[in-house]
PDB file of C-alpha atoms and ligand atoms in Angstrom:
ATOM      1  CA  MET J 290       6.884   4.853   4.914  1.00 66.00           C
ATOM      2  CA  VAL J 291       3.967   4.138   2.995  1.00 68.00           C
ATOM      3  CA  LYS J 292       3.437   7.133   0.224  1.00 69.00           C
ATOM      4  CA  PRO J 293      -0.157   7.431  -1.008  1.00 67.00           C
ATOM      5  CA  HIS J 294      -0.616   7.902  -4.871  1.00 64.00           C
ATOM      6  CA  TYR J 295      -2.571  10.670  -5.806  1.00 58.00           C
ATOM      7  CA  ASP J 296      -3.994  11.720  -9.049  1.00 57.00           C
ATOM      8  CA  ASP J 297      -2.848  15.224  -9.427  1.00 57.00           C
ATOM      9  CA  ASP J 298      -6.708  16.663 -10.747  1.00 58.00           C
ATOM     10  CA  ASP J 299      -8.449  14.811  -7.802  1.00 55.00           C
ATOM     11  CA  ASP J 300      -7.104  16.981  -4.807  1.00 58.00           C
ATOM     12  CA  ASP J 301      -9.953  17.144  -3.044  1.00 62.00           C
ATOM     13  CA  LYS J 302     -11.323  14.183  -3.494  1.00 69.00           C
ATOM     14  CA  VAL J 303     -11.570  12.402  -0.190  1.00 78.00           C
ATOM     15  CA  LEU J 304     -10.358   8.638  -0.520  1.00 83.00           C
ATOM     16  CA  LEU J 305     -12.362   5.560   0.400  1.00 89.00           C
ATOM     17  CA  PRO J 306     -10.264   2.807   1.605  1.00 91.00           C
ATOM     18  CA  GLY J 307     -10.960   0.583  -1.412  1.00 91.00           C
ATOM     19  CA  GLN J 308      -9.511   3.496  -3.809  1.00 93.00           C
ATOM     20  CA  PHE J 309      -6.346   4.086  -1.401  1.00 94.00           C
ATOM     21  CA  LYS J 310      -3.261   3.017  -3.471  1.00 95.00           C
ATOM     22  CA  PHE J 311       0.728   3.342  -2.729  1.00 96.00           C
ATOM     23  CA  LYS J 312       3.747   2.778  -4.949  1.00 97.00           C
ATOM     24  CA  GLU J 313       6.269   1.453  -2.074  1.00 97.00           C
ATOM     25  CA  TRP J 314       5.682   0.210   1.363  1.00 97.00           C
ATOM     26  CA  ASP J 315       8.210  -1.300   3.831  1.00 97.00           C
ATOM     27  CA  CYS J 316       8.399  -4.849   4.619  1.00 97.00           C
ATOM     28  CA  PRO J 317       7.079  -5.738   8.587  1.00 96.00           C
ATOM     29  CA  GLY J 318       8.993  -8.738   8.673  1.00 96.00           C
ATOM     30  CA  CYS J 319      12.585  -7.405   7.497  1.00 98.00           C
ATOM     31  CA  ASP J 320      11.926  -3.409   7.149  1.00 97.00           C
ATOM     32  CA  ALA J 321      13.250  -3.445   3.423  1.00 98.00           C
ATOM     33  CA  ASN J 322      11.163  -0.809   1.201  1.00 98.00           C
ATOM     34  CA  ASN J 323       9.882  -2.107  -1.796  1.00 98.00           C
ATOM     35  CA  PRO J 324       8.497  -0.042  -4.762  1.00 97.00           C
ATOM     36  CA  VAL J 325       5.334  -1.804  -6.613  1.00 96.00           C
ATOM     37  CA  ASP J 326       4.274  -0.939  -9.853  1.00 95.00           C
ATOM     38  CA  PRO J 327       1.615  -0.664 -10.765  1.00 96.00           C
ATOM     39  CA  PRO J 328       0.321   0.916  -7.591  1.00 97.00           C
ATOM     40  CA  VAL J 329      -1.526  -1.461  -4.672  1.00 97.00           C
ATOM     41  CA  GLY J 330      -4.120  -1.563  -2.472  1.00 97.00           C
ATOM     42  CA  HIS J 331      -6.764  -2.717   0.028  1.00 97.00           C
ATOM     43  CA  GLY J 332      -7.061  -6.886  -0.672  1.00 97.00           C
ATOM     44  CA  ASP J 333      -3.772  -6.770  -3.120  1.00 97.00           C
ATOM     45  CA  GLU J 334      -0.567  -9.329  -2.412  1.00 97.00           C
ATOM     46  CA  VAL J 335       2.495  -8.019  -1.833  1.00 98.00           C
ATOM     47  CA  LEU J 336       5.514  -9.894  -1.840  1.00 97.00           C
ATOM     48  CA  CYS J 337       8.884  -8.642  -0.178  1.00 98.00           C
ATOM     49  CA  ASN J 338      11.952  -8.358  -2.790  1.00 96.00           C
ATOM     50  CA  TYR J 339      14.141  -9.396   0.129  1.00 97.00           C
ATOM     51  CA  CYS J 340      13.144 -11.784   2.357  1.00 98.00           C
ATOM     52  CA  GLY J 341      10.394 -13.369   0.123  1.00 97.00           C
ATOM     53  CA  CYS J 342       7.690 -12.759   2.445  1.00 97.00           C
ATOM     54  CA  ASP J 343       3.641 -12.481   0.919  1.00 98.00           C
ATOM     55  CA  TYR J 344       1.572 -10.065   2.408  1.00 98.00           C
ATOM     56  CA  GLN J 345      -2.397  -9.363   1.863  1.00 98.00           C
ATOM     57  CA  VAL J 346      -2.314  -5.558   2.001  1.00 98.00           C
ATOM     58  CA  ILE J 347      -5.262  -4.338   4.797  1.00 97.00           C
ATOM     59  CA  VAL J 348      -6.578  -0.696   4.351  1.00 96.00           C
ATOM     60  CA  SER J 349      -7.974   0.858   7.334  1.00 95.00           C
ATOM     61  CA  ASP J 350     -11.360   3.443   7.281  1.00 92.00           C
ATOM     62  CA  GLU J 351      -8.740   6.301   8.642  1.00 92.00           C
ATOM     63  CA  LEU J 352      -6.313   4.947   5.601  1.00 92.00           C
ATOM     64  CA  LYS J 353      -3.579   3.279   7.545  1.00 94.00           C
ATOM     65  CA  VAL J 354      -1.978   0.330   5.497  1.00 95.00           C
ATOM     66  CA  LYS J 355      -1.671  -2.832   7.567  1.00 96.00           C
ATOM     67  CA  PHE J 356       0.135  -6.219   6.290  1.00 97.00           C
ATOM     68  CA  ARG J 357      -1.068  -9.751   6.949  1.00 97.00           C
ATOM     69  CA  ALA J 358       1.189 -12.658   6.326  1.00 97.00           C
ATOM     70  CA  LEU J 359       0.198 -15.033   4.239  1.00 95.00           C
TER      71      LEU J 359
HETATM   72 ZN1   ZN G 128      10.820  -8.370   3.763  1.00 54.41          ZN
END
């Protein structure tokens, strides 16, 4: 599960895809859960700690997170 990272004092603000950040992600290749710190968002690259695959993060307008293999 990808969980959104919200600032506590900004609850009613609507997030744009470019502002959406998350602190953990599930690798599409091996299903491993990877924590990331600092949080990552659209356009960032993430590296799976388990299988070593590189992905670019893509956040859609509906704030759905996808990963594109690099
Ligand atoms: Zn992996």
